Short mmCIF file of N, CA and C and ligand atoms in Angstrom, two decimals:
data_model
loop_
_atom_site.label_atom_id
_atom_site.label_comp_id
_atom_site.label_asym_id
_atom_site.label_seq_id
_atom_site.Cartn_x
_atom_site.Cartn_y
_atom_site.Cartn_z
N MET A 169 -9.39 -3.25 -15.64
CA MET A 169 -8.16 -3.16 -14.86
C MET A 169 -8.45 -3.46 -13.38
N LYS A 170 -7.66 -4.35 -12.84
CA LYS A 170 -7.89 -4.83 -11.47
C LYS A 170 -6.72 -4.48 -10.56
N LEU A 171 -6.99 -3.75 -9.50
CA LEU A 171 -5.92 -3.39 -8.56
C LEU A 171 -6.18 -4.01 -7.19
N LEU A 172 -5.07 -4.36 -6.54
CA LEU A 172 -5.14 -4.84 -5.16
C LEU A 172 -4.43 -3.84 -4.25
N VAL A 173 -5.14 -3.39 -3.22
CA VAL A 173 -4.55 -2.46 -2.26
C VAL A 173 -4.27 -3.23 -0.97
N ILE A 174 -2.99 -3.30 -0.62
CA ILE A 174 -2.58 -4.06 0.58
C ILE A 174 -2.09 -3.09 1.65
N ASN A 175 -2.59 -3.26 2.85
CA ASN A 175 -2.12 -2.48 3.99
C ASN A 175 -1.60 -3.40 5.08
N GLY A 176 -0.48 -3.02 5.65
CA GLY A 176 0.17 -3.83 6.66
C GLY A 176 -0.27 -3.52 8.08
N PRO A 177 0.54 -3.93 9.05
CA PRO A 177 0.18 -3.88 10.46
C PRO A 177 -0.18 -2.48 10.98
N ASN A 178 -1.23 -2.46 11.76
CA ASN A 178 -1.71 -1.27 12.47
C ASN A 178 -2.41 -0.24 11.59
N ILE A 179 -2.47 -0.51 10.28
CA ILE A 179 -3.20 0.43 9.41
C ILE A 179 -4.71 0.31 9.71
N ASN A 180 -5.13 -0.87 10.18
CA ASN A 180 -6.53 -1.02 10.61
C ASN A 180 -6.85 -0.17 11.83
N PHE A 181 -5.82 0.38 12.48
CA PHE A 181 -6.01 1.21 13.66
C PHE A 181 -5.98 2.70 13.34
N LEU A 182 -6.07 3.03 12.05
CA LEU A 182 -6.11 4.46 11.69
C LEU A 182 -7.28 5.12 12.41
N GLY A 183 -7.06 6.34 12.84
CA GLY A 183 -8.10 7.05 13.61
C GLY A 183 -7.88 6.88 15.10
N ILE A 184 -7.23 5.76 15.47
CA ILE A 184 -6.94 5.49 16.88
C ILE A 184 -5.45 5.72 17.13
N ARG A 185 -4.62 5.21 16.21
CA ARG A 185 -3.17 5.26 16.42
C ARG A 185 -2.61 6.64 16.09
N GLU A 186 -1.79 7.16 16.94
CA GLU A 186 -1.03 8.39 16.72
C GLU A 186 -1.67 9.35 15.70
N PRO A 187 -2.83 9.91 16.07
CA PRO A 187 -3.53 10.76 15.09
C PRO A 187 -2.73 11.98 14.65
N ASP A 188 -1.77 12.40 15.50
CA ASP A 188 -0.93 13.54 15.11
C ASP A 188 -0.05 13.18 13.90
N ILE A 189 0.22 11.90 13.74
CA ILE A 189 1.05 11.46 12.60
C ILE A 189 0.17 10.96 11.45
N TYR A 190 -0.84 10.15 11.81
CA TYR A 190 -1.59 9.45 10.77
C TYR A 190 -2.98 10.04 10.48
N GLY A 191 -3.35 11.07 11.26
CA GLY A 191 -4.65 11.70 11.02
C GLY A 191 -5.77 11.06 11.81
N ALA A 192 -6.94 11.67 11.73
CA ALA A 192 -8.09 11.25 12.55
C ALA A 192 -9.02 10.31 11.80
N ASN A 193 -8.81 10.16 10.50
CA ASN A 193 -9.71 9.31 9.72
C ASN A 193 -9.39 7.83 9.93
N THR A 194 -10.44 7.02 9.80
CA THR A 194 -10.32 5.59 10.10
C THR A 194 -9.92 4.78 8.85
N TYR A 195 -9.61 3.51 9.10
CA TYR A 195 -9.27 2.60 8.00
C TYR A 195 -10.45 2.47 7.04
N ASN A 196 -11.67 2.38 7.59
CA ASN A 196 -12.83 2.26 6.70
C ASN A 196 -13.02 3.50 5.85
N GLN A 197 -12.69 4.65 6.42
CA GLN A 197 -12.77 5.89 5.62
C GLN A 197 -11.73 5.87 4.50
N LEU A 198 -10.56 5.29 4.80
CA LEU A 198 -9.53 5.15 3.76
C LEU A 198 -10.06 4.28 2.62
N LEU A 199 -10.69 3.17 2.98
CA LEU A 199 -11.22 2.27 1.94
C LEU A 199 -12.29 2.96 1.11
N ASP A 200 -13.19 3.71 1.78
CA ASP A 200 -14.24 4.45 1.05
C ASP A 200 -13.61 5.44 0.08
N TYR A 201 -12.56 6.11 0.55
CA TYR A 201 -11.86 7.11 -0.28
C TYR A 201 -11.28 6.44 -1.54
N ILE A 202 -10.59 5.31 -1.34
CA ILE A 202 -9.97 4.62 -2.49
C ILE A 202 -11.04 4.05 -3.42
N ARG A 203 -12.11 3.51 -2.81
CA ARG A 203 -13.22 2.97 -3.62
C ARG A 203 -13.80 4.04 -4.54
N GLU A 204 -13.95 5.26 -3.99
CA GLU A 204 -14.52 6.35 -4.77
C GLU A 204 -13.60 6.73 -5.94
N VAL A 205 -12.30 6.83 -5.64
CA VAL A 205 -11.32 7.15 -6.69
C VAL A 205 -11.42 6.09 -7.79
N CYS A 206 -11.43 4.82 -7.39
CA CYS A 206 -11.42 3.72 -8.37
C CYS A 206 -12.71 3.67 -9.16
N SER A 207 -13.83 3.96 -8.52
CA SER A 207 -15.09 3.88 -9.28
C SER A 207 -15.14 4.99 -10.32
N LYS A 208 -14.63 6.19 -9.99
CA LYS A 208 -14.55 7.28 -10.98
C LYS A 208 -13.66 6.89 -12.16
N GLU A 209 -12.60 6.17 -11.87
CA GLU A 209 -11.62 5.80 -12.89
C GLU A 209 -11.96 4.47 -13.57
N GLU A 210 -13.09 3.90 -13.17
CA GLU A 210 -13.53 2.60 -13.71
C GLU A 210 -12.49 1.50 -13.51
N ILE A 211 -11.98 1.45 -12.31
CA ILE A 211 -11.00 0.43 -11.93
C ILE A 211 -11.66 -0.48 -10.90
N GLU A 212 -11.44 -1.79 -11.07
CA GLU A 212 -11.93 -2.76 -10.09
C GLU A 212 -10.89 -2.83 -8.97
N VAL A 213 -11.32 -2.66 -7.74
CA VAL A 213 -10.34 -2.65 -6.65
C VAL A 213 -10.72 -3.63 -5.55
N SER A 214 -9.71 -4.29 -4.98
CA SER A 214 -9.91 -5.15 -3.82
C SER A 214 -8.94 -4.71 -2.74
N PHE A 215 -9.29 -5.06 -1.50
CA PHE A 215 -8.47 -4.62 -0.37
C PHE A 215 -8.03 -5.82 0.46
N PHE A 216 -6.84 -5.67 1.04
CA PHE A 216 -6.36 -6.68 1.98
C PHE A 216 -5.57 -5.96 3.07
N GLN A 217 -5.86 -6.30 4.31
CA GLN A 217 -5.08 -5.75 5.42
C GLN A 217 -4.74 -6.89 6.37
N SER A 218 -3.48 -6.89 6.83
CA SER A 218 -3.11 -7.89 7.82
C SER A 218 -2.02 -7.36 8.73
N ASN A 219 -2.02 -7.87 9.94
CA ASN A 219 -0.95 -7.54 10.89
C ASN A 219 0.15 -8.59 10.87
N HIS A 220 0.05 -9.54 9.92
CA HIS A 220 0.98 -10.68 9.90
C HIS A 220 1.74 -10.75 8.58
N GLU A 221 3.04 -10.80 8.69
CA GLU A 221 3.91 -10.77 7.51
C GLU A 221 3.59 -11.87 6.50
N GLY A 222 3.47 -13.11 7.00
CA GLY A 222 3.22 -14.25 6.10
C GLY A 222 1.90 -14.13 5.36
N GLU A 223 0.89 -13.55 6.02
CA GLU A 223 -0.41 -13.37 5.35
C GLU A 223 -0.28 -12.37 4.21
N ILE A 224 0.59 -11.40 4.39
CA ILE A 224 0.80 -10.40 3.32
C ILE A 224 1.51 -11.08 2.14
N VAL A 225 2.49 -11.93 2.45
CA VAL A 225 3.17 -12.71 1.40
C VAL A 225 2.13 -13.57 0.65
N ASP A 226 1.25 -14.23 1.40
CA ASP A 226 0.20 -15.06 0.77
C ASP A 226 -0.69 -14.21 -0.14
N ALA A 227 -1.05 -13.02 0.32
CA ALA A 227 -1.94 -12.15 -0.47
C ALA A 227 -1.25 -11.72 -1.76
N ILE A 228 0.06 -11.48 -1.70
CA ILE A 228 0.81 -11.09 -2.90
C ILE A 228 0.86 -12.26 -3.88
N GLN A 229 1.12 -13.46 -3.37
CA GLN A 229 1.14 -14.65 -4.24
C GLN A 229 -0.24 -14.90 -4.86
N ASP A 230 -1.27 -14.68 -4.07
CA ASP A 230 -2.65 -14.85 -4.53
C ASP A 230 -2.97 -13.89 -5.67
N ALA A 231 -2.38 -12.70 -5.61
CA ALA A 231 -2.60 -11.67 -6.64
C ALA A 231 -2.10 -12.17 -8.00
N TYR A 232 -1.09 -13.03 -7.97
CA TYR A 232 -0.57 -13.61 -9.22
C TYR A 232 -1.63 -14.53 -9.84
N TYR A 233 -2.20 -15.40 -9.04
CA TYR A 233 -3.20 -16.34 -9.56
C TYR A 233 -4.48 -15.62 -9.97
N LYS A 234 -4.81 -14.56 -9.23
CA LYS A 234 -6.06 -13.83 -9.54
C LYS A 234 -5.84 -12.78 -10.61
N ARG A 235 -4.63 -12.73 -11.15
CA ARG A 235 -4.30 -11.86 -12.28
C ARG A 235 -4.59 -10.39 -12.05
N TYR A 236 -4.11 -9.89 -10.93
CA TYR A 236 -4.22 -8.45 -10.70
C TYR A 236 -3.24 -7.73 -11.62
N ASP A 237 -3.64 -6.54 -12.08
CA ASP A 237 -2.78 -5.77 -12.98
C ASP A 237 -1.79 -4.91 -12.22
N GLY A 238 -2.15 -4.55 -10.99
CA GLY A 238 -1.28 -3.67 -10.22
C GLY A 238 -1.53 -3.84 -8.73
N ILE A 239 -0.50 -3.50 -7.96
CA ILE A 239 -0.61 -3.56 -6.50
C ILE A 239 -0.23 -2.20 -5.92
N VAL A 240 -1.04 -1.73 -5.00
CA VAL A 240 -0.68 -0.56 -4.18
C VAL A 240 -0.46 -1.12 -2.79
N ILE A 241 0.71 -0.87 -2.24
CA ILE A 241 1.00 -1.47 -0.92
C ILE A 241 1.57 -0.45 0.05
N ASN A 242 0.97 -0.45 1.25
CA ASN A 242 1.58 0.24 2.39
C ASN A 242 1.97 -0.87 3.36
N PRO A 243 3.22 -1.32 3.31
CA PRO A 243 3.63 -2.44 4.15
C PRO A 243 3.79 -2.06 5.62
N ALA A 244 3.56 -0.76 5.92
CA ALA A 244 3.68 -0.25 7.30
C ALA A 244 5.03 -0.64 7.89
N ALA A 245 5.07 -1.14 9.11
CA ALA A 245 6.36 -1.43 9.76
C ALA A 245 7.20 -2.44 8.98
N TYR A 246 6.53 -3.35 8.24
CA TYR A 246 7.28 -4.35 7.47
C TYR A 246 8.09 -3.74 6.32
N THR A 247 7.75 -2.51 5.96
CA THR A 247 8.54 -1.77 4.97
C THR A 247 10.02 -1.86 5.29
N HIS A 248 10.30 -1.68 6.59
CA HIS A 248 11.67 -1.47 7.05
C HIS A 248 12.38 -2.77 7.45
N THR A 249 11.67 -3.89 7.34
CA THR A 249 12.27 -5.14 7.82
C THR A 249 12.10 -6.33 6.87
N SER A 250 11.11 -6.26 5.97
CA SER A 250 10.69 -7.52 5.35
C SER A 250 11.31 -7.83 3.98
N VAL A 251 12.28 -8.73 4.01
CA VAL A 251 12.82 -9.28 2.77
C VAL A 251 11.77 -10.20 2.14
N ALA A 252 10.96 -10.85 2.98
CA ALA A 252 9.94 -11.78 2.46
C ALA A 252 8.91 -11.06 1.59
N ILE A 253 8.50 -9.88 2.00
CA ILE A 253 7.52 -9.11 1.20
C ILE A 253 8.19 -8.60 -0.08
N LEU A 254 9.43 -8.14 0.03
CA LEU A 254 10.19 -7.74 -1.16
C LEU A 254 10.26 -8.90 -2.15
N ASP A 255 10.66 -10.07 -1.67
CA ASP A 255 10.82 -11.23 -2.55
C ASP A 255 9.50 -11.66 -3.19
N ALA A 256 8.41 -11.57 -2.42
CA ALA A 256 7.09 -11.95 -2.96
C ALA A 256 6.72 -11.01 -4.11
N LEU A 257 6.96 -9.72 -3.91
CA LEU A 257 6.63 -8.75 -4.97
C LEU A 257 7.50 -8.99 -6.20
N LYS A 258 8.78 -9.32 -5.97
CA LYS A 258 9.66 -9.64 -7.10
C LYS A 258 9.16 -10.90 -7.81
N ALA A 259 8.72 -11.88 -7.03
CA ALA A 259 8.29 -13.16 -7.59
C ALA A 259 7.09 -13.01 -8.52
N VAL A 260 6.11 -12.21 -8.11
CA VAL A 260 4.88 -12.12 -8.92
C VAL A 260 5.03 -11.17 -10.10
N GLY A 261 5.96 -10.25 -10.00
CA GLY A 261 6.22 -9.34 -11.13
C GLY A 261 5.06 -8.42 -11.49
N ILE A 262 4.21 -8.12 -10.53
CA ILE A 262 3.07 -7.23 -10.79
C ILE A 262 3.51 -5.79 -10.47
N PRO A 263 3.27 -4.84 -11.39
CA PRO A 263 3.66 -3.45 -11.13
C PRO A 263 3.11 -2.96 -9.78
N THR A 264 4.02 -2.41 -8.99
CA THR A 264 3.67 -2.07 -7.59
C THR A 264 4.05 -0.63 -7.27
N VAL A 265 3.16 0.04 -6.57
CA VAL A 265 3.47 1.36 -6.02
C VAL A 265 3.39 1.27 -4.49
N GLU A 266 4.42 1.81 -3.85
CA GLU A 266 4.51 1.82 -2.38
C GLU A 266 3.97 3.15 -1.86
N VAL A 267 3.14 3.07 -0.83
CA VAL A 267 2.56 4.29 -0.26
C VAL A 267 2.80 4.32 1.25
N HIS A 268 3.14 5.49 1.75
CA HIS A 268 3.18 5.73 3.20
C HIS A 268 2.40 6.99 3.50
N LEU A 269 1.57 6.90 4.52
CA LEU A 269 0.77 8.08 4.90
C LEU A 269 1.67 9.20 5.39
N SER A 270 2.66 8.83 6.19
CA SER A 270 3.55 9.84 6.79
C SER A 270 4.82 9.99 5.95
N ASP A 271 5.56 11.02 6.26
CA ASP A 271 6.85 11.23 5.58
C ASP A 271 7.91 10.43 6.31
N ILE A 272 8.15 9.21 5.82
CA ILE A 272 9.07 8.31 6.51
C ILE A 272 10.50 8.86 6.55
N TYR A 273 10.80 9.78 5.64
CA TYR A 273 12.17 10.31 5.60
C TYR A 273 12.41 11.47 6.56
N SER A 274 11.34 11.93 7.22
CA SER A 274 11.55 12.97 8.23
C SER A 274 11.31 12.40 9.64
N ARG A 275 11.24 11.05 9.71
CA ARG A 275 11.01 10.43 11.02
C ARG A 275 12.26 9.65 11.46
N ASP A 276 12.08 8.68 12.33
CA ASP A 276 13.22 7.90 12.85
C ASP A 276 14.09 7.37 11.71
N LEU A 277 15.37 7.27 11.98
CA LEU A 277 16.31 6.80 10.95
C LEU A 277 15.94 5.42 10.41
N PHE A 278 15.46 4.53 11.31
CA PHE A 278 15.14 3.17 10.83
C PHE A 278 14.01 3.17 9.81
N ARG A 279 13.22 4.25 9.77
CA ARG A 279 12.13 4.33 8.78
C ARG A 279 12.61 4.81 7.42
N HIS A 280 13.87 5.22 7.35
CA HIS A 280 14.41 5.70 6.07
C HIS A 280 14.75 4.54 5.13
N VAL A 281 14.84 3.34 5.71
CA VAL A 281 15.16 2.16 4.89
C VAL A 281 13.86 1.48 4.47
N SER A 282 13.70 1.28 3.16
CA SER A 282 12.54 0.54 2.66
C SER A 282 12.99 -0.57 1.73
N TYR A 283 12.77 -1.80 2.15
CA TYR A 283 13.08 -2.94 1.28
C TYR A 283 12.17 -2.95 0.06
N VAL A 284 10.89 -2.62 0.31
CA VAL A 284 9.89 -2.67 -0.77
C VAL A 284 10.23 -1.68 -1.89
N SER A 285 10.89 -0.58 -1.53
CA SER A 285 11.20 0.42 -2.57
C SER A 285 12.18 -0.14 -3.61
N LEU A 286 12.85 -1.26 -3.29
CA LEU A 286 13.75 -1.88 -4.26
C LEU A 286 12.99 -2.50 -5.43
N VAL A 287 11.71 -2.79 -5.21
CA VAL A 287 10.91 -3.37 -6.29
C VAL A 287 9.80 -2.42 -6.76
N ALA A 288 9.40 -1.49 -5.91
CA ALA A 288 8.29 -0.59 -6.27
C ALA A 288 8.71 0.35 -7.40
N GLU A 289 7.78 0.59 -8.30
CA GLU A 289 8.06 1.52 -9.40
C GLU A 289 8.10 2.94 -8.90
N LYS A 290 7.38 3.16 -7.80
CA LYS A 290 7.27 4.51 -7.28
C LYS A 290 6.97 4.41 -5.79
N THR A 291 7.51 5.36 -5.03
CA THR A 291 7.21 5.41 -3.59
C THR A 291 6.62 6.78 -3.29
N ILE A 292 5.44 6.77 -2.69
CA ILE A 292 4.76 8.03 -2.36
C ILE A 292 4.65 8.11 -0.85
N TYR A 293 5.06 9.20 -0.26
CA TYR A 293 5.04 9.30 1.20
C TYR A 293 4.67 10.71 1.63
N GLY A 294 4.06 10.78 2.83
CA GLY A 294 3.79 12.09 3.43
C GLY A 294 2.59 12.81 2.86
N LYS A 295 1.74 12.10 2.11
CA LYS A 295 0.58 12.77 1.50
C LYS A 295 -0.74 12.26 2.05
N GLY A 296 -0.70 11.48 3.13
CA GLY A 296 -1.93 10.96 3.73
C GLY A 296 -2.71 10.11 2.73
N PHE A 297 -4.06 10.21 2.81
CA PHE A 297 -4.92 9.41 1.92
C PHE A 297 -4.62 9.70 0.45
N GLU A 298 -4.31 10.96 0.15
CA GLU A 298 -4.01 11.38 -1.24
C GLU A 298 -2.96 10.51 -1.92
N GLY A 299 -2.03 10.00 -1.12
CA GLY A 299 -0.95 9.18 -1.65
C GLY A 299 -1.50 7.93 -2.35
N TYR A 300 -2.58 7.38 -1.81
CA TYR A 300 -3.19 6.18 -2.42
C TYR A 300 -3.82 6.55 -3.76
N LYS A 301 -4.43 7.75 -3.81
CA LYS A 301 -5.03 8.21 -5.08
C LYS A 301 -3.94 8.36 -6.13
N GLU A 302 -2.85 8.99 -5.73
CA GLU A 302 -1.73 9.18 -6.66
C GLU A 302 -1.22 7.83 -7.18
N ALA A 303 -1.17 6.86 -6.29
CA ALA A 303 -0.69 5.52 -6.66
C ALA A 303 -1.64 4.87 -7.68
N VAL A 304 -2.93 4.97 -7.42
CA VAL A 304 -3.93 4.39 -8.33
C VAL A 304 -3.83 5.05 -9.71
N LEU A 305 -3.73 6.39 -9.72
CA LEU A 305 -3.67 7.11 -11.00
C LEU A 305 -2.38 6.79 -11.75
N TYR A 306 -1.29 6.62 -11.02
CA TYR A 306 -0.01 6.26 -11.65
C TYR A 306 -0.16 4.90 -12.34
N LEU A 307 -0.75 3.93 -11.63
CA LEU A 307 -0.88 2.59 -12.20
C LEU A 307 -1.84 2.60 -13.39
N LYS A 308 -2.91 3.38 -13.28
CA LYS A 308 -3.87 3.46 -14.39
C LYS A 308 -3.16 3.98 -15.63
N ASP A 309 -2.40 5.03 -15.45
CA ASP A 309 -1.68 5.65 -16.56
C ASP A 309 -0.68 4.68 -17.16
N LYS A 310 0.05 4.02 -16.30
CA LYS A 310 1.10 3.09 -16.75
C LYS A 310 0.50 1.89 -17.50
N LEU A 311 -0.63 1.40 -17.00
CA LEU A 311 -1.17 0.15 -17.53
C LEU A 311 -2.08 0.36 -18.75
N ARG A 312 -2.37 1.62 -19.04
CA ARG A 312 -3.27 1.93 -20.15
C ARG A 312 -2.70 1.44 -21.48
C1 LIG B 572 3.78 3.93 7.57
C2 LIG B 572 5.16 4.34 8.07
C3 LIG B 572 5.84 3.20 8.81
O1 LIG B 572 7.13 3.61 9.25
C4 LIG B 572 5.02 2.79 10.00
O2 LIG B 572 5.60 1.67 10.65
C5 LIG B 572 3.60 2.53 9.69
C6 LIG B 572 2.92 3.36 8.69
C7 LIG B 572 2.99 5.11 6.96
O3 LIG B 572 1.98 4.86 6.32
O4 LIG B 572 3.38 6.27 7.13
O5 LIG B 572 2.96 1.69 10.30
O6 LIG B 572 3.94 2.96 6.56
#
């Protein structure tokens, strides 16, 4: 089973950006955490992070050709704006779980809207790094 974990803009700045909201751990620590979960579960995992919308669309299309079984995505700010990312996920038809580190529903009103949630099978928010683990386990269970 092959999963692709996609993170959007500013997620590479974890540990630096607004630690009161996103915590003190870094992006590399996030990757180590997910790698450990996946190795225990015998899942092959790859990572992609970009600050650019079109590159995220390209990565989603690439996942189709590389035959990924599932996608875990934190589209970050593009969650609330990107029809292009929504359409790409619809186009490839790969089971997707949306993750947010923070509780987007207790923050600014504009964060309450998620285009990606229209295609995601599940949206996990407000659980920090744990949310990614939950997403991986959900996909493993579903794809078994
Ligand atoms: C986020 C929430 C978004 O509203 C924000 O723009 C982010 C991160 C989260 O993980 O909580 O960059 O997706």
